mmCIF file of C-alpha atoms in Angstrom:
data_model
loop_
_atom_site.group_PDB
_atom_site.id
_atom_site.type_symbol
_atom_site.label_atom_id
_atom_site.label_comp_id
_atom_site.label_asym_id
_atom_site.label_seq_id
_atom_site.Cartn_x
_atom_site.Cartn_y
_atom_site.Cartn_z
ATOM 1 C CA MET I 1 91.744 84.430 110.083
ATOM 2 C CA ASP I 2 92.220 82.676 106.729
ATOM 3 C CA ASN I 3 92.947 78.925 107.199
ATOM 4 C CA ASN I 4 95.638 78.866 104.528
ATOM 5 C CA TYR I 5 97.425 81.803 106.117
ATOM 6 C CA GLY I 6 97.180 80.157 109.524
ATOM 7 C CA HIS I 7 98.592 76.924 108.109
ATOM 8 C CA GLN I 8 101.520 78.831 106.559
ATOM 9 C CA MET I 9 102.231 80.562 109.860
ATOM 10 C CA LEU I 10 102.200 77.233 111.663
ATOM 11 C CA GLN I 11 104.590 75.659 109.173
ATOM 12 C CA HIS I 12 106.946 78.658 109.401
ATOM 13 C CA ALA I 13 106.849 78.641 113.194
ATOM 14 C CA GLN I 14 107.595 74.930 113.263
ATOM 15 C CA SER I 15 110.533 75.323 110.879
ATOM 16 C CA THR I 16 112.052 78.180 112.926
ATOM 17 C CA SER I 17 110.989 77.151 116.409
ATOM 18 C CA VAL I 18 113.282 78.344 119.162
ATOM 19 C CA LEU I 19 112.744 74.953 120.802
ATOM 20 C CA ASP I 20 113.768 72.940 117.730
ATOM 21 C CA LEU I 21 115.896 70.129 119.207
ATOM 22 C CA GLN I 22 117.136 69.097 115.767
ATOM 23 C CA SER I 23 118.689 72.526 115.195
ATOM 24 C CA LEU I 24 120.317 72.381 118.630
ATOM 25 C CA ASP I 25 121.906 69.057 117.748
ATOM 26 C CA ALA I 26 123.141 70.559 114.478
ATOM 27 C CA LEU I 27 124.769 73.391 116.462
ATOM 28 C CA ARG I 28 126.453 70.838 118.709
ATOM 29 C CA ARG I 29 127.931 69.021 115.706
ATOM 30 C CA GLN I 30 128.977 72.307 114.084
ATOM 31 C CA GLY I 31 130.866 73.321 117.222
ATOM 32 C CA MET I 32 133.091 70.260 116.821
ATOM 33 C CA GLN I 33 134.391 71.226 113.366
ATOM 34 C CA GLY I 34 137.179 73.638 114.228
ATOM 35 C CA LYS I 35 137.761 76.959 115.964
ATOM 36 C CA GLU I 36 135.996 79.184 113.433
ATOM 37 C CA ALA I 37 132.992 76.860 113.242
ATOM 38 C CA GLU I 38 132.933 76.706 117.023
ATOM 39 C CA GLN I 39 132.761 80.513 117.275
ATOM 40 C CA LYS I 40 129.956 80.622 114.710
ATOM 41 C CA ALA I 41 128.058 77.918 116.576
ATOM 42 C CA LEU I 42 128.512 79.862 119.818
ATOM 43 C CA ARG I 43 126.952 82.940 118.233
ATOM 44 C CA GLN I 44 123.991 80.923 116.927
ATOM 45 C CA ALA I 45 123.522 79.174 120.274
ATOM 46 C CA ALA I 46 123.605 82.538 122.061
ATOM 47 C CA GLU I 47 120.927 83.888 119.713
ATOM 48 C CA HIS I 48 118.926 80.710 120.304
ATOM 49 C CA PHE I 49 119.076 81.238 124.062
ATOM 50 C CA GLU I 50 118.078 84.890 123.650
ATOM 51 C CA SER I 51 115.074 83.717 121.599
ATOM 52 C CA ILE I 52 114.006 81.401 124.402
ATOM 53 C CA PHE I 53 114.410 84.174 126.960
ATOM 54 C CA MET I 54 112.432 86.623 124.827
ATOM 55 C CA SER I 55 109.732 84.008 124.249
ATOM 56 C CA GLN I 56 109.358 83.462 127.995
ATOM 57 C CA LEU I 57 109.278 87.221 128.543
ATOM 58 C CA LEU I 58 106.489 87.725 126.005
ATOM 59 C CA SER I 59 104.587 84.786 127.449
ATOM 60 C CA SER I 60 104.768 86.294 130.942
ATOM 61 C CA MET I 61 103.519 89.621 129.588
ATOM 62 C CA ARG I 62 100.565 87.892 127.909
ATOM 63 C CA LYS I 63 99.641 86.100 131.134
ATOM 64 C CA ALA I 64 99.909 89.302 133.140
ATOM 65 C CA ASN I 65 97.316 90.903 130.851
ATOM 66 C CA GLU I 66 94.900 87.948 130.747
ATOM 67 C CA ILE I 67 92.664 89.515 133.367
ATOM 68 C CA PHE I 68 91.905 92.426 131.035
ATOM 69 C CA GLY I 69 90.664 90.083 128.315
ATOM 70 C CA ALA I 70 88.567 87.813 130.487
ATOM 71 C CA ASP I 71 85.259 89.161 129.121
ATOM 72 C CA ASN I 72 86.492 89.810 125.584
ATOM 73 C CA PRO I 73 84.525 87.623 123.096
ATOM 74 C CA LEU I 74 87.566 87.646 120.774
ATOM 75 C CA ASN I 75 89.772 86.135 123.453
ATOM 76 C CA THR I 76 89.432 82.498 122.356
ATOM 77 C CA GLN I 77 91.756 79.520 122.323
ATOM 78 C CA TYR I 78 92.339 80.122 118.611
ATOM 79 C CA THR I 79 93.416 83.706 119.264
ATOM 80 C CA LYS I 80 95.841 82.517 121.922
ATOM 81 C CA PHE I 81 97.173 79.882 119.536
ATOM 82 C CA TYR I 82 98.064 82.468 116.898
ATOM 83 C CA GLU I 83 99.397 84.867 119.523
ATOM 84 C CA ASP I 84 101.767 82.155 120.736
ATOM 85 C CA MET I 85 103.003 81.554 117.190
ATOM 86 C CA HIS I 86 103.431 85.288 116.647
ATOM 87 C CA ASP I 87 105.358 85.681 119.912
ATOM 88 C CA GLN I 88 107.621 82.771 119.050
ATOM 89 C CA GLN I 89 108.457 84.193 115.641
ATOM 90 C CA LEU I 90 108.875 87.697 117.053
ATOM 91 C CA SER I 91 111.299 86.474 119.709
ATOM 92 C CA SER I 92 113.343 84.676 117.053
ATOM 93 C CA GLU I 93 113.570 87.783 114.846
ATOM 94 C CA LEU I 94 114.441 90.074 117.765
ATOM 95 C CA ALA I 95 117.231 87.725 118.815
ATOM 96 C CA LYS I 96 118.693 87.661 115.296
ATOM 97 C CA ASN I 97 118.729 91.471 115.238
ATOM 98 C CA GLY I 98 120.451 91.665 118.619
ATOM 99 C CA SER I 99 117.669 93.814 120.085
ATOM 100 C CA LEU I 100 118.303 92.816 123.697
ATOM 101 C CA GLY I 101 122.065 92.399 123.456
ATOM 102 C CA LEU I 102 121.848 89.227 125.560
ATOM 103 C CA ALA I 103 123.485 87.128 122.839
ATOM 104 C CA ASP I 104 126.426 89.562 122.781
ATOM 105 C CA LEU I 105 126.926 89.141 126.524
ATOM 106 C CA ILE I 106 126.805 85.351 126.214
ATOM 107 C CA VAL I 107 129.457 85.423 123.487
ATOM 108 C CA GLN I 108 131.615 87.646 125.704
ATOM 109 C CA GLN I 109 131.215 85.323 128.659
ATOM 110 C CA LEU I 110 131.926 82.095 126.783
ATOM 111 C CA SER I 111 134.771 83.355 124.574
ATOM 112 C CA PRO I 112 137.891 83.228 126.798
ATOM 113 C CA ALA I 113 140.007 85.049 124.221
ATOM 114 C CA GLY I 114 137.259 87.368 123.042
ATOM 115 C CA THR I 115 136.281 87.915 119.419
ATOM 116 C CA SER I 116 136.926 90.563 116.794
ATOM 117 C CA ASN I 117 133.858 92.453 118.020
ATOM 118 C CA TYR I 118 133.581 91.623 121.706
ATOM 119 C CA THR I 119 135.870 91.950 124.696
ATOM 120 C CA PRO I 120 136.778 88.754 126.595
ATOM 121 C CA ALA I 121 134.848 88.373 129.837
ATOM 122 C CA SER I 122 138.026 88.596 131.906
ATOM 123 C CA LEU I 123 138.544 92.154 130.650
ATOM 124 C CA LEU I 124 135.034 93.493 131.178
ATOM 125 C CA PRO I 125 135.112 96.511 133.536
ATOM 126 C CA VAL I 126 133.375 95.481 136.764
ATOM 127 C CA ALA I 127 133.989 99.013 138.064
ATOM 128 C CA ASN I 128 131.931 100.520 135.236
ATOM 129 C CA LEU I 129 128.658 99.656 136.956
ATOM 130 C CA ASP I 130 129.841 101.265 140.180
ATOM 131 C CA THR I 131 130.879 104.428 138.316
ATOM 132 C CA SER I 132 127.524 104.702 136.591
ATOM 133 C CA MET I 133 125.593 104.148 139.832
ATOM 134 C CA ALA I 134 127.711 106.644 141.757
ATOM 135 C CA GLN I 135 127.051 109.295 139.132
ATOM 136 C CA ARG I 136 123.330 108.731 139.684
ATOM 137 C CA GLY I 137 123.703 109.389 143.407
ATOM 138 C CA ILE I 138 123.510 105.727 144.437
ATOM 139 C CA ARG I 139 125.902 104.745 147.206
ATOM 140 C CA VAL I 140 127.975 101.724 146.250
ATOM 141 C CA VAL I 141 129.443 99.600 149.022
ATOM 142 C CA ARG I 142 132.194 97.132 148.086
ATOM 143 C CA GLU I 143 134.708 95.162 150.035
ATOM 144 C CA GLU I 144 138.260 96.380 149.735
ATOM 145 C CA THR I 145 139.880 94.125 147.160
ATOM 146 C CA PRO I 146 142.943 94.538 144.957
ATOM 147 C CA LYS I 147 142.320 96.380 141.690
ATOM 148 C CA GLU I 148 141.067 93.946 139.084
ATOM 149 C CA GLN I 149 143.533 93.308 136.320
ATOM 150 C CA ALA I 150 143.432 91.149 133.235
ATOM 151 C CA PRO I 151 145.166 87.784 133.633
ATOM 152 C CA ALA I 152 148.869 87.968 132.853
ATOM 153 C CA GLY I 153 148.525 85.336 130.141
ATOM 154 C CA ILE I 154 146.114 87.526 128.181
ATOM 155 C CA LEU I 155 148.171 90.687 128.566
ATOM 156 C CA GLU I 156 151.247 88.925 127.260
ATOM 157 C CA ARG I 157 149.414 88.242 124.004
ATOM 158 C CA ILE I 158 148.327 91.873 123.572
ATOM 159 C CA PRO I 159 150.732 94.094 121.637
ATOM 160 C CA ALA I 160 151.387 97.203 123.716
ATOM 161 C CA LEU I 161 150.159 100.517 122.347
ATOM 162 C CA ARG I 162 152.585 103.432 122.164
ATOM 163 C CA MET I 163 150.862 106.666 123.065
ATOM 164 C CA ALA I 164 153.656 108.915 121.766
ATOM 165 C CA THR I 165 157.131 108.358 120.394
ATOM 166 C CA ASP I 166 158.745 109.226 123.727
ATOM 167 C CA ASP I 167 156.198 107.421 125.970
ATOM 168 C CA GLN I 168 156.454 103.946 127.388
ATOM 169 C CA ASP I 169 154.294 101.224 125.872
ATOM 170 C CA TRP I 170 150.860 100.790 127.441
ATOM 171 C CA ARG I 171 148.248 98.038 127.620
ATOM 172 C CA PRO I 172 144.661 98.864 128.638
ATOM 173 C CA ALA I 173 143.521 96.703 131.552
ATOM 174 C CA SER I 174 139.824 97.484 131.032
ATOM 175 C CA PRO I 175 137.475 99.200 128.576
ATOM 176 C CA LEU I 176 137.103 102.135 130.979
ATOM 177 C CA GLU I 177 140.870 102.621 131.139
ATOM 178 C CA PHE I 178 141.039 102.351 127.343
ATOM 179 C CA LEU I 179 138.517 105.170 126.920
ATOM 180 C CA GLN I 180 140.104 107.372 129.592
ATOM 181 C CA ARG I 181 143.561 107.139 128.046
ATOM 182 C CA LEU I 182 142.395 107.773 124.487
ATOM 183 C CA ALA I 183 139.811 110.478 125.247
ATOM 184 C CA PRO I 184 142.259 113.420 124.875
ATOM 185 C CA TYR I 185 143.380 112.105 121.462
ATOM 186 C CA ALA I 186 139.745 111.641 120.421
ATOM 187 C CA GLN I 187 138.869 115.180 121.500
ATOM 188 C CA LYS I 188 141.712 116.661 119.470
ATOM 189 C CA ALA I 189 140.854 114.596 116.396
ATOM 190 C CA ALA I 190 137.154 115.400 116.742
ATOM 191 C CA GLU I 191 137.898 119.116 116.909
ATOM 192 C CA GLN I 192 139.972 118.929 113.738
ATOM 193 C CA ALA I 193 137.294 116.959 111.862
ATOM 194 C CA SER I 194 134.275 118.711 113.455
ATOM 195 C CA VAL I 195 132.802 115.415 114.663
ATOM 196 C CA SER I 196 131.711 113.943 117.979
ATOM 197 C CA PRO I 197 134.576 112.687 120.205
ATOM 198 C CA ALA I 198 132.252 109.950 121.461
ATOM 199 C CA THR I 199 131.931 108.322 118.036
ATOM 200 C CA VAL I 200 135.672 108.557 117.471
ATOM 201 C CA LEU I 201 136.233 106.716 120.755
ATOM 202 C CA ALA I 202 133.504 104.205 119.941
ATOM 203 C CA GLN I 203 135.193 103.413 116.640
ATOM 204 C CA ALA I 204 138.548 102.912 118.333
ATOM 205 C CA ALA I 205 136.902 100.606 120.875
ATOM 206 C CA LEU I 206 135.062 98.585 118.236
ATOM 207 C CA GLU I 207 137.960 98.305 115.794
ATOM 208 C CA THR I 208 140.431 97.129 118.458
ATOM 209 C CA GLY I 209 138.149 95.262 120.865
ATOM 210 C CA TRP I 210 138.826 97.882 123.559
ATOM 211 C CA GLY I 211 142.528 97.784 122.777
ATOM 212 C CA GLN I 212 142.841 94.006 123.062
ATOM 213 C CA HIS I 213 142.995 93.144 119.345
ATOM 214 C CA VAL I 214 145.384 95.675 117.832
ATOM 215 C CA ILE I 215 147.044 94.422 114.657
ATOM 216 C CA ARG I 216 150.653 93.503 115.323
ATOM 217 C CA THR I 217 153.812 93.475 113.234
ATOM 218 C CA PRO I 218 155.648 90.228 112.374
ATOM 219 C CA GLU I 219 157.967 91.055 115.297
ATOM 220 C CA GLY I 220 155.001 91.119 117.678
ATOM 221 C CA GLN I 221 154.903 94.881 118.128
ATOM 222 C CA SER I 222 151.744 96.961 117.930
ATOM 223 C CA SER I 223 150.842 98.635 114.640
ATOM 224 C CA ASN I 224 149.144 101.336 116.772
ATOM 225 C CA ASN I 225 146.370 101.314 114.144
ATOM 226 C CA VAL I 226 143.338 101.883 116.365
ATOM 227 C CA PHE I 227 140.934 102.477 113.454
ATOM 228 C CA ASN I 228 141.996 99.525 111.272
ATOM 229 C CA ILE I 229 142.605 101.739 108.246
ATOM 230 C CA LYS I 230 143.837 99.663 105.326
ATOM 231 C CA ALA I 231 146.931 100.483 103.328
ATOM 232 C CA ASP I 232 145.951 101.196 99.726
ATOM 233 C CA THR I 233 148.103 102.540 96.901
ATOM 234 C CA ARG I 234 147.945 106.064 98.338
ATOM 235 C CA TRP I 235 149.681 105.020 101.547
ATOM 236 C CA THR I 236 153.473 105.360 101.529
ATOM 237 C CA GLY I 237 154.158 104.557 105.191
ATOM 238 C CA ALA I 238 154.790 101.292 107.025
ATOM 239 C CA THR I 239 152.284 98.441 106.656
ATOM 240 C CA VAL I 240 151.327 95.181 108.344
ATOM 241 C CA SER I 241 149.547 92.213 106.828
ATOM 242 C CA THR I 242 147.016 90.055 108.662
ATOM 243 C CA GLN I 243 143.922 87.907 108.259
ATOM 244 C CA THR I 244 140.680 89.863 108.529
ATOM 245 C CA HIS I 245 136.972 89.199 108.189
ATOM 246 C CA GLU I 246 134.880 90.999 105.598
ATOM 247 C CA PHE I 247 131.230 90.736 104.560
ATOM 248 C CA GLU I 248 130.238 90.187 100.950
ATOM 249 C CA ASP I 249 126.576 89.771 99.964
ATOM 250 C CA GLY I 250 125.774 89.278 103.637
ATOM 251 C CA GLN I 251 128.273 86.438 104.017
ATOM 252 C CA ARG I 252 131.284 86.687 106.300
ATOM 253 C CA LYS I 253 134.563 85.586 104.772
ATOM 254 C CA GLN I 254 138.224 85.636 105.740
ATOM 255 C CA GLU I 255 140.902 87.289 103.651
ATOM 256 C CA GLN I 256 144.460 88.602 103.862
ATOM 257 C CA ALA I 257 144.719 92.390 103.949
ATOM 258 C CA HIS I 258 147.355 95.096 104.401
ATOM 259 C CA PHE I 259 146.898 97.760 107.075
ATOM 260 C CA ARG I 260 148.685 100.987 107.918
ATOM 261 C CA ALA I 261 151.194 100.993 110.772
ATOM 262 C CA TYR I 262 152.102 103.980 112.931
ATOM 263 C CA ARG I 263 154.828 104.878 115.392
ATOM 264 C CA SER I 264 152.244 105.887 117.977
ATOM 265 C CA VAL I 265 148.537 106.089 118.717
ATOM 266 C CA ALA I 266 148.782 109.858 118.246
ATOM 267 C CA GLU I 267 149.790 109.290 114.610
ATOM 268 C CA SER I 268 146.854 106.915 114.168
ATOM 269 C CA PHE I 269 144.359 109.560 115.312
ATOM 270 C CA HIS I 270 145.997 112.180 113.097
ATOM 271 C CA ASP I 271 145.830 109.912 110.054
ATOM 272 C CA TYR I 272 142.206 109.020 110.871
ATOM 273 C CA VAL I 273 141.235 112.685 110.467
ATOM 274 C CA SER I 274 143.224 112.981 107.243
ATOM 275 C CA PHE I 275 141.693 109.744 105.939
ATOM 276 C CA LEU I 276 138.126 110.985 106.440
ATOM 277 C CA GLN I 277 138.750 114.478 105.122
ATOM 278 C CA SER I 278 140.601 113.331 102.001
ATOM 279 C CA ASN I 279 137.948 110.798 100.931
ATOM 280 C CA PRO I 280 134.904 112.376 99.210
ATOM 281 C CA ARG I 281 132.706 109.427 100.174
ATOM 282 C CA TYR I 282 132.878 110.509 103.832
ATOM 283 C CA GLN I 283 131.808 114.091 103.112
ATOM 284 C CA GLN I 284 128.206 113.454 104.118
ATOM 285 C CA ALA I 285 129.328 111.765 107.330
ATOM 286 C CA LEU I 286 131.490 114.760 108.224
ATOM 287 C CA GLU I 287 128.569 117.110 107.593
ATOM 288 C CA VAL I 288 126.586 115.422 110.389
ATOM 289 C CA GLY I 289 129.664 114.627 112.448
ATOM 290 C CA ARG I 290 128.556 116.521 115.564
ATOM 291 C CA ASP I 291 125.643 114.104 115.908
ATOM 292 C CA ALA I 292 127.223 110.886 117.203
ATOM 293 C CA ILE I 293 124.397 108.610 116.044
ATOM 294 C CA GLN I 294 124.048 110.095 112.560
ATOM 295 C CA PHE I 295 127.811 110.072 112.124
ATOM 296 C CA ALA I 296 127.897 106.343 112.937
ATOM 297 C CA GLU I 297 125.114 105.643 110.434
ATOM 298 C CA GLN I 298 126.733 107.708 107.692
ATOM 299 C CA LEU I 299 130.083 105.984 108.225
ATOM 300 C CA GLN I 300 128.452 102.643 107.524
ATOM 301 C CA GLN I 301 126.588 103.965 104.481
ATOM 302 C CA ALA I 302 129.858 105.369 103.136
ATOM 303 C CA GLY I 303 131.439 101.922 103.407
ATOM 304 C CA TYR I 304 133.887 102.433 106.282
ATOM 305 C CA ALA I 305 133.294 98.769 107.186
ATOM 306 C CA THR I 306 131.574 95.902 105.383
ATOM 307 C CA ASP I 307 129.910 94.619 108.558
ATOM 308 C CA PRO I 308 126.148 95.289 108.137
ATOM 309 C CA GLU I 309 125.889 95.723 111.928
ATOM 310 C CA TYR I 310 128.735 98.242 112.161
ATOM 311 C CA ALA I 311 126.561 101.262 113.017
ATOM 312 C CA ASN I 312 124.470 99.295 115.510
ATOM 313 C CA LYS I 313 127.598 98.100 117.299
ATOM 314 C CA LEU I 314 128.857 101.671 117.534
ATOM 315 C CA LYS I 315 125.501 102.752 118.973
ATOM 316 C CA ARG I 316 125.687 100.044 121.644
ATOM 317 C CA ILE I 317 129.121 101.274 122.687
ATOM 318 C CA LEU I 318 127.893 104.873 122.678
ATOM 319 C CA SER I 319 125.033 103.986 125.030
ATOM 320 C CA GLY I 320 127.161 101.843 127.353
ATOM 321 C CA ASP I 321 128.017 102.744 130.946
ATOM 322 C CA ALA I 322 131.727 103.136 130.210
ATOM 323 C CA MET I 323 131.101 105.685 127.466
ATOM 324 C CA GLN I 324 128.569 107.573 129.557
ATOM 325 C CA ALA I 325 131.092 107.846 132.384
ATOM 326 C CA ILE I 326 133.764 109.156 129.994
ATOM 327 C CA ARG I 327 131.418 111.697 128.423
ATOM 328 C CA GLN I 328 130.621 113.111 131.843
ATOM 329 C CA GLN I 329 134.275 113.092 132.909
ATOM 330 C CA PHE I 330 135.526 114.888 129.790
ATOM 331 C CA GLY I 331 132.411 116.926 129.066
ATOM 332 C CA PHE I 332 131.497 115.848 125.557
#
């Protein structure tokens, strides 16, 4: 290997080392500079931990295969040195891309109120794992305990969704309940738009944080906007204004925006179909709509959201246990 190239790799690995104590101290100081900075530091710390975990995993894999290279003349201390640097850099890049999803789980666990993209740990569906295992023929034995509910303090801060104009207000107690209740609406909307009901549900889950972050009116009522469709000049109905996060040139920024408000969730699903069908930029997405994965990718390319990870987040929801259980229950 060229010495200059090796020296460059070493410098790069040192500057981005997952064990860089100086960067950890910088994260600690950043977390003391306000709520938004604290959340950003949490995300970076979670990615840092995922890098360490991935690095240990790769190291264990290398050691497990050492016996096969015992007589290999190329298996020298220099080779191992560069392999270690490569593994360290690879683990850092994989963590940044969210390949394992471990950082997401850490953010969920350590964010008591949740985030715009992740459900708070107290609302994660413990029963989802049991449902998935039971569907695979695995007997699940649990002690009889009261049905898990979200803490009352959290529910009081969640604006209740109205399923129809004559229904009572409703708050989802878990992601699984959220999907079950909205599945019939998603199926109807998907049929009208000729798309996959699974992606429609995944969007509703992502945009609202499984129903826990629905935009509210100044009076504290739900806007029932489960797809976070903004109110532009073409919209003549009710609106709500709130702070939102958008990405510009890869940078996340906060801005004030106006969103559509509906009398019920049913109206939100109906307007979602109309919104997609009336916008030419979503034509290509609708053409591949039956394919849940392609539909998610085309939505991002068409600019449905500015988040560069929007499609990947939808895919993670689509592959989750809760969604798999719903797809089997409703047959889509």
